[in-house]
Amino acid sequence: MAFGRSSRTKRHIDPVTLKILVAGGFGVGKTTLVGAVSEIRPLRTEERLTEAGRPVDDLAGVEGKNTTTVAMDFGRITLREDLVLYLFGTPGQDRFWFLWDELAQGALGAVVLADTRRLEDCFAGIDYFERRGIPFTVAVNCFDDATRYPADTVRSALDLDPEVPLLMCDARVRESVKEILVGVVEHAMAMKAKSRQPAVT
């Protein structure tokens, strides 16, 4: 029996899987970002804030927050048939930073999520990825009650290198988050390609 073109089975493509970190200060929206875009039910390690943690958890600007990530958030998104991203959200408080080295193993790149009301909270993430040579993008999470600033103003305040992308986003909106993730992958791949180029003598 002859088989027509329509009966041929489509060739299976094994997707490339890439690891992306989502970092930033306490209460900046990392858990929300991972949850907004993940195609699987995200893994969350949130615990309720307690009175015992009040002296060490700075709730300024996020007074309504009553939970915190104590290990990581995890989600997955398929950007294309041949490209899958695994997202690892880092904990924001200083006392959990010892987990960052484990989470950073094998990461292609990172998103540093920023809140213009508390820009200083993202300096630790920026410094971390700069020191380790991990390509990153800064994404400003545009909270409803936060003042909007031009991208150049935020870039200057963070003293970012010119090649570091800075984008505006809404961590609650899937398409907005996808744009950020595509930007991270493109930036990381460009940096990898640049590092392979022979030095000009």
PDB file of C-alpha atoms in Angstrom:
ATOM      1  CA  MET A   1       0.000   0.000   0.000  1.00  0.00           C
ATOM      2  CA  ALA A   2       1.385   3.386  -1.008  1.00  0.00           C
ATOM      3  CA  PHE A   3       1.420   6.076   1.606  1.00  0.00           C
ATOM      4  CA  GLY A   4       0.683   9.650   0.615  1.00  0.00           C
ATOM      5  CA  ARG A   5       2.567  12.663   1.855  1.00  0.00           C
ATOM      6  CA  SER A   6      -0.126  13.383   4.456  1.00  0.00           C
ATOM      7  CA  SER A   7       0.377  10.027   6.154  1.00  0.00           C
ATOM      8  CA  ARG A   8       4.065  10.498   6.839  1.00  0.00           C
ATOM      9  CA  THR A   9       4.900  10.879  10.473  1.00  0.00           C
ATOM     10  CA  LYS A  10       6.419  14.183  11.455  1.00  0.00           C
ATOM     11  CA  ARG A  11      10.070  13.955  12.465  1.00  0.00           C
ATOM     12  CA  HIS A  12      10.461  14.253  16.230  1.00  0.00           C
ATOM     13  CA  ILE A  13      12.595  17.182  17.387  1.00  0.00           C
ATOM     14  CA  ASP A  14      14.397  16.963  20.712  1.00  0.00           C
ATOM     15  CA  PRO A  15      14.229  20.484  22.120  1.00  0.00           C
ATOM     16  CA  VAL A  16      17.222  22.331  23.506  1.00  0.00           C
ATOM     17  CA  THR A  17      16.629  23.044  27.202  1.00  0.00           C
ATOM     18  CA  LEU A  18      18.102  26.177  28.766  1.00  0.00           C
ATOM     19  CA  LYS A  19      18.238  27.275  32.391  1.00  0.00           C
ATOM     20  CA  ILE A  20      17.328  30.863  33.246  1.00  0.00           C
ATOM     21  CA  LEU A  21      17.495  32.412  36.727  1.00  0.00           C
ATOM     22  CA  VAL A  22      15.006  35.014  37.946  1.00  0.00           C
ATOM     23  CA  ALA A  23      16.574  37.154  40.673  1.00  0.00           C
ATOM     24  CA  GLY A  24      15.834  40.388  42.485  1.00  0.00           C
ATOM     25  CA  GLY A  25      14.946  41.827  45.845  1.00  0.00           C
ATOM     26  CA  PHE A  26      12.342  40.716  48.342  1.00  0.00           C
ATOM     27  CA  GLY A  27       8.784  41.201  47.075  1.00  0.00           C
ATOM     28  CA  VAL A  28       9.781  42.366  43.584  1.00  0.00           C
ATOM     29  CA  GLY A  29       7.569  39.832  41.770  1.00  0.00           C
ATOM     30  CA  LYS A  30       9.786  36.835  41.010  1.00  0.00           C
ATOM     31  CA  THR A  31       7.201  34.235  42.057  1.00  0.00           C
ATOM     32  CA  THR A  32       4.522  36.111  40.116  1.00  0.00           C
ATOM     33  CA  LEU A  33       6.709  36.213  36.982  1.00  0.00           C
ATOM     34  CA  VAL A  34       7.432  32.488  37.010  1.00  0.00           C
ATOM     35  CA  GLY A  35       3.766  31.674  37.652  1.00  0.00           C
ATOM     36  CA  ALA A  36       2.526  33.988  34.891  1.00  0.00           C
ATOM     37  CA  VAL A  37       4.479  32.265  32.156  1.00  0.00           C
ATOM     38  CA  SER A  38       4.930  28.638  33.266  1.00  0.00           C
ATOM     39  CA  GLU A  39       3.091  26.032  31.200  1.00  0.00           C
ATOM     40  CA  ILE A  40       3.246  23.605  34.113  1.00  0.00           C
ATOM     41  CA  ARG A  41       2.027  24.165  37.619  1.00  0.00           C
ATOM     42  CA  PRO A  42       4.966  26.057  39.117  1.00  0.00           C
ATOM     43  CA  LEU A  43       6.847  24.631  42.054  1.00  0.00           C
ATOM     44  CA  ARG A  44       6.859  27.146  44.885  1.00  0.00           C
ATOM     45  CA  THR A  45       8.615  27.053  48.237  1.00  0.00           C
ATOM     46  CA  GLU A  46       6.762  29.867  49.959  1.00  0.00           C
ATOM     47  CA  GLU A  47       6.324  30.149  53.704  1.00  0.00           C
ATOM     48  CA  ARG A  48       4.314  32.637  55.718  1.00  0.00           C
ATOM     49  CA  LEU A  49       6.190  35.581  57.166  1.00  0.00           C
ATOM     50  CA  THR A  50       6.348  35.458  60.943  1.00  0.00           C
ATOM     51  CA  GLU A  51       6.999  37.899  63.758  1.00  0.00           C
ATOM     52  CA  ALA A  52      10.397  36.231  64.250  1.00  0.00           C
ATOM     53  CA  GLY A  53      11.465  37.336  60.765  1.00  0.00           C
ATOM     54  CA  ARG A  54      10.198  40.895  61.073  1.00  0.00           C
ATOM     55  CA  PRO A  55      13.535  42.323  62.312  1.00  0.00           C
ATOM     56  CA  VAL A  56      15.397  40.910  59.257  1.00  0.00           C
ATOM     57  CA  ASP A  57      12.766  41.203  56.504  1.00  0.00           C
ATOM     58  CA  ASP A  58      12.448  44.746  55.185  1.00  0.00           C
ATOM     59  CA  LEU A  59       8.760  45.169  54.321  1.00  0.00           C
ATOM     60  CA  ALA A  60       9.060  48.818  53.280  1.00  0.00           C
ATOM     61  CA  GLY A  61       7.062  49.198  50.080  1.00  0.00           C
ATOM     62  CA  VAL A  62       5.606  45.671  50.307  1.00  0.00           C
ATOM     63  CA  GLU A  63       3.694  45.934  53.572  1.00  0.00           C
ATOM     64  CA  GLY A  64       0.891  43.706  52.257  1.00  0.00           C
ATOM     65  CA  LYS A  65       3.232  40.784  51.548  1.00  0.00           C
ATOM     66  CA  ASN A  66       2.667  37.845  53.895  1.00  0.00           C
ATOM     67  CA  THR A  67       4.699  35.019  52.293  1.00  0.00           C
ATOM     68  CA  THR A  68       8.286  34.615  51.132  1.00  0.00           C
ATOM     69  CA  THR A  69      10.239  32.183  48.945  1.00  0.00           C
ATOM     70  CA  VAL A  70      12.648  30.183  51.102  1.00  0.00           C
ATOM     71  CA  ALA A  71      14.335  27.994  48.446  1.00  0.00           C
ATOM     72  CA  MET A  72      13.251  28.617  44.854  1.00  0.00           C
ATOM     73  CA  ASP A  73      10.422  28.880  42.363  1.00  0.00           C
ATOM     74  CA  PHE A  74      10.484  26.590  39.333  1.00  0.00           C
ATOM     75  CA  GLY A  75       8.584  26.754  36.057  1.00  0.00           C
ATOM     76  CA  ARG A  76       8.907  25.760  32.406  1.00  0.00           C
ATOM     77  CA  ILE A  77       8.003  27.447  29.151  1.00  0.00           C
ATOM     78  CA  THR A  78       8.325  26.260  25.553  1.00  0.00           C
ATOM     79  CA  LEU A  79       9.375  29.241  23.449  1.00  0.00           C
ATOM     80  CA  ARG A  80       9.580  27.209  20.233  1.00  0.00           C
ATOM     81  CA  GLU A  81       9.192  23.581  19.268  1.00  0.00           C
ATOM     82  CA  ASP A  82      12.958  23.213  19.655  1.00  0.00           C
ATOM     83  CA  LEU A  83      13.549  25.494  22.648  1.00  0.00           C
ATOM     84  CA  VAL A  84      12.412  25.021  26.248  1.00  0.00           C
ATOM     85  CA  LEU A  85      13.330  27.253  29.175  1.00  0.00           C
ATOM     86  CA  TYR A  86      13.533  26.080  32.762  1.00  0.00           C
ATOM     87  CA  LEU A  87      12.991  29.021  35.105  1.00  0.00           C
ATOM     88  CA  PHE A  88      14.485  29.127  38.593  1.00  0.00           C
ATOM     89  CA  GLY A  89      13.373  31.978  40.842  1.00  0.00           C
ATOM     90  CA  THR A  90      15.864  32.798  43.584  1.00  0.00           C
ATOM     91  CA  PRO A  91      14.923  33.791  47.141  1.00  0.00           C
ATOM     92  CA  GLY A  92      15.173  37.529  47.750  1.00  0.00           C
ATOM     93  CA  GLN A  93      16.265  37.904  51.366  1.00  0.00           C
ATOM     94  CA  ASP A  94      19.924  38.142  52.326  1.00  0.00           C
ATOM     95  CA  ARG A  95      19.773  35.120  54.611  1.00  0.00           C
ATOM     96  CA  PHE A  96      18.916  32.803  51.685  1.00  0.00           C
ATOM     97  CA  TRP A  97      21.645  34.004  49.317  1.00  0.00           C
ATOM     98  CA  PHE A  98      23.747  30.908  50.045  1.00  0.00           C
ATOM     99  CA  LEU A  99      21.327  29.067  47.710  1.00  0.00           C
ATOM    100  CA  TRP A 100      22.216  31.232  44.714  1.00  0.00           C
ATOM    101  CA  ASP A 101      25.464  29.384  43.897  1.00  0.00           C
ATOM    102  CA  GLU A 102      23.588  26.080  43.624  1.00  0.00           C
ATOM    103  CA  LEU A 103      20.822  27.574  41.517  1.00  0.00           C
ATOM    104  CA  ALA A 104      23.301  29.334  39.206  1.00  0.00           C
ATOM    105  CA  GLN A 105      25.031  26.089  38.176  1.00  0.00           C
ATOM    106  CA  GLY A 106      24.563  25.628  34.423  1.00  0.00           C
ATOM    107  CA  ALA A 107      22.477  28.767  33.905  1.00  0.00           C
ATOM    108  CA  LEU A 108      22.600  30.321  30.423  1.00  0.00           C
ATOM    109  CA  GLY A 109      21.485  33.717  31.727  1.00  0.00           C
ATOM    110  CA  ALA A 110      19.365  35.590  34.220  1.00  0.00           C
ATOM    111  CA  VAL A 111      16.663  38.186  34.700  1.00  0.00           C
ATOM    112  CA  VAL A 112      17.208  40.723  37.472  1.00  0.00           C
ATOM    113  CA  LEU A 113      13.751  42.004  38.353  1.00  0.00           C
ATOM    114  CA  ALA A 114      13.667  45.586  39.634  1.00  0.00           C
ATOM    115  CA  ASP A 115      11.120  47.794  41.407  1.00  0.00           C
ATOM    116  CA  THR A 116      11.662  51.547  40.937  1.00  0.00           C
ATOM    117  CA  ARG A 117      10.417  52.165  44.497  1.00  0.00           C
ATOM    118  CA  ARG A 118      13.291  50.050  45.867  1.00  0.00           C
ATOM    119  CA  LEU A 119      15.975  50.018  43.165  1.00  0.00           C
ATOM    120  CA  GLU A 120      18.731  49.373  45.698  1.00  0.00           C
ATOM    121  CA  ASP A 121      17.306  45.883  46.289  1.00  0.00           C
ATOM    122  CA  CYS A 122      18.465  44.660  42.878  1.00  0.00           C
ATOM    123  CA  PHE A 123      22.116  45.733  43.247  1.00  0.00           C
ATOM    124  CA  ALA A 124      23.029  42.414  44.876  1.00  0.00           C
ATOM    125  CA  GLY A 125      21.682  40.455  41.890  1.00  0.00           C
ATOM    126  CA  ILE A 126      23.452  42.696  39.373  1.00  0.00           C
ATOM    127  CA  ASP A 127      26.744  42.386  41.260  1.00  0.00           C
ATOM    128  CA  TYR A 128      26.351  38.607  41.564  1.00  0.00           C
ATOM    129  CA  PHE A 129      25.917  37.996  37.835  1.00  0.00           C
ATOM    130  CA  GLU A 130      28.574  40.536  36.836  1.00  0.00           C
ATOM    131  CA  ARG A 131      31.149  38.860  39.083  1.00  0.00           C
ATOM    132  CA  ARG A 132      30.374  35.407  37.706  1.00  0.00           C
ATOM    133  CA  GLY A 133      30.160  36.434  34.064  1.00  0.00           C
ATOM    134  CA  ILE A 134      26.555  35.258  33.700  1.00  0.00           C
ATOM    135  CA  PRO A 135      24.707  37.312  31.043  1.00  0.00           C
ATOM    136  CA  PHE A 136      21.668  39.060  32.476  1.00  0.00           C
ATOM    137  CA  THR A 137      18.867  41.423  31.579  1.00  0.00           C
ATOM    138  CA  VAL A 138      17.290  43.922  33.965  1.00  0.00           C
ATOM    139  CA  ALA A 139      13.483  43.906  33.844  1.00  0.00           C
ATOM    140  CA  VAL A 140      11.668  46.745  35.599  1.00  0.00           C
ATOM    141  CA  ASN A 141       8.413  45.400  37.021  1.00  0.00           C
ATOM    142  CA  CYS A 142       5.937  48.268  36.506  1.00  0.00           C
ATOM    143  CA  PHE A 143       3.788  48.123  39.623  1.00  0.00           C
ATOM    144  CA  ASP A 144       0.472  49.991  39.389  1.00  0.00           C
ATOM    145  CA  ASP A 145       1.365  52.450  42.162  1.00  0.00           C
ATOM    146  CA  ALA A 146       5.031  52.946  41.199  1.00  0.00           C
ATOM    147  CA  THR A 147       6.318  56.070  39.468  1.00  0.00           C
ATOM    148  CA  ARG A 148       7.288  55.441  35.830  1.00  0.00           C
ATOM    149  CA  TYR A 149      10.795  56.551  34.885  1.00  0.00           C
ATOM    150  CA  PRO A 150      12.448  56.561  31.439  1.00  0.00           C
ATOM    151  CA  ALA A 151      14.652  53.539  30.791  1.00  0.00           C
ATOM    152  CA  ASP A 152      17.746  55.747  30.518  1.00  0.00           C
ATOM    153  CA  THR A 153      17.074  57.190  33.978  1.00  0.00           C
ATOM    154  CA  VAL A 154      16.800  53.705  35.524  1.00  0.00           C
ATOM    155  CA  ARG A 155      19.891  52.523  33.639  1.00  0.00           C
ATOM    156  CA  SER A 156      21.878  55.466  34.980  1.00  0.00           C
ATOM    157  CA  ALA A 157      20.636  54.895  38.547  1.00  0.00           C
ATOM    158  CA  LEU A 158      21.747  51.247  38.355  1.00  0.00           C
ATOM    159  CA  ASP A 159      25.049  52.149  36.644  1.00  0.00           C
ATOM    160  CA  LEU A 160      24.538  49.374  34.080  1.00  0.00           C
ATOM    161  CA  ASP A 161      27.100  48.570  31.418  1.00  0.00           C
ATOM    162  CA  PRO A 162      25.882  49.661  27.963  1.00  0.00           C
ATOM    163  CA  GLU A 163      25.482  46.093  26.652  1.00  0.00           C
ATOM    164  CA  VAL A 164      23.134  45.021  29.480  1.00  0.00           C
ATOM    165  CA  PRO A 165      19.534  45.150  28.182  1.00  0.00           C
ATOM    166  CA  LEU A 166      16.978  46.993  30.328  1.00  0.00           C
ATOM    167  CA  LEU A 167      13.296  46.379  29.615  1.00  0.00           C
ATOM    168  CA  MET A 168       9.972  47.326  31.179  1.00  0.00           C
ATOM    169  CA  CYS A 169       7.492  44.572  32.024  1.00  0.00           C
ATOM    170  CA  ASP A 170       4.404  43.548  33.946  1.00  0.00           C
ATOM    171  CA  ALA A 171       5.291  40.334  35.807  1.00  0.00           C
ATOM    172  CA  ARG A 172       1.592  39.397  35.907  1.00  0.00           C
ATOM    173  CA  VAL A 173       1.193  39.305  32.115  1.00  0.00           C
ATOM    174  CA  ARG A 174       2.330  36.226  30.179  1.00  0.00           C
ATOM    175  CA  GLU A 175       3.209  37.991  26.915  1.00  0.00           C
ATOM    176  CA  SER A 176       5.158  40.685  28.745  1.00  0.00           C
ATOM    177  CA  VAL A 177       7.190  38.044  30.585  1.00  0.00           C
ATOM    178  CA  LYS A 178       7.785  36.086  27.353  1.00  0.00           C
ATOM    179  CA  GLU A 179       9.331  39.189  25.784  1.00  0.00           C
ATOM    180  CA  ILE A 180      11.715  39.453  28.720  1.00  0.00           C
ATOM    181  CA  LEU A 181      12.726  35.793  28.461  1.00  0.00           C
ATOM    182  CA  VAL A 182      13.295  36.016  24.713  1.00  0.00           C
ATOM    183  CA  GLY A 183      15.463  39.072  25.392  1.00  0.00           C
ATOM    184  CA  VAL A 184      17.527  37.172  27.966  1.00  0.00           C
ATOM    185  CA  VAL A 185      18.148  34.241  25.597  1.00  0.00           C
ATOM    186  CA  GLU A 186      19.091  36.529  22.693  1.00  0.00           C
ATOM    187  CA  HIS A 187      21.442  38.563  24.890  1.00  0.00           C
ATOM    188  CA  ALA A 188      23.081  35.459  26.377  1.00  0.00           C
ATOM    189  CA  MET A 189      23.586  33.869  22.948  1.00  0.00           C
ATOM    190  CA  ALA A 190      25.060  37.115  21.588  1.00  0.00           C
ATOM    191  CA  MET A 191      27.479  37.298  24.520  1.00  0.00           C
ATOM    192  CA  LYS A 192      28.503  33.660  23.970  1.00  0.00           C
ATOM    193  CA  ALA A 193      29.143  34.302  20.282  1.00  0.00           C
ATOM    194  CA  LYS A 194      31.160  37.423  21.137  1.00  0.00           C
ATOM    195  CA  SER A 195      33.321  35.503  23.610  1.00  0.00           C
ATOM    196  CA  ARG A 196      34.201  32.952  20.881  1.00  0.00           C
ATOM    197  CA  GLN A 197      35.463  35.600  18.455  1.00  0.00           C
ATOM    198  CA  PRO A 198      39.261  35.755  18.229  1.00  0.00           C
ATOM    199  CA  ALA A 199      40.841  38.829  19.737  1.00  0.00           C
ATOM    200  CA  VAL A 200      41.912  41.472  17.237  1.00  0.00           C
ATOM    201  CA  THR A 201      45.654  42.133  17.480  1.00  0.00           C
TER     202      THR A 201
END
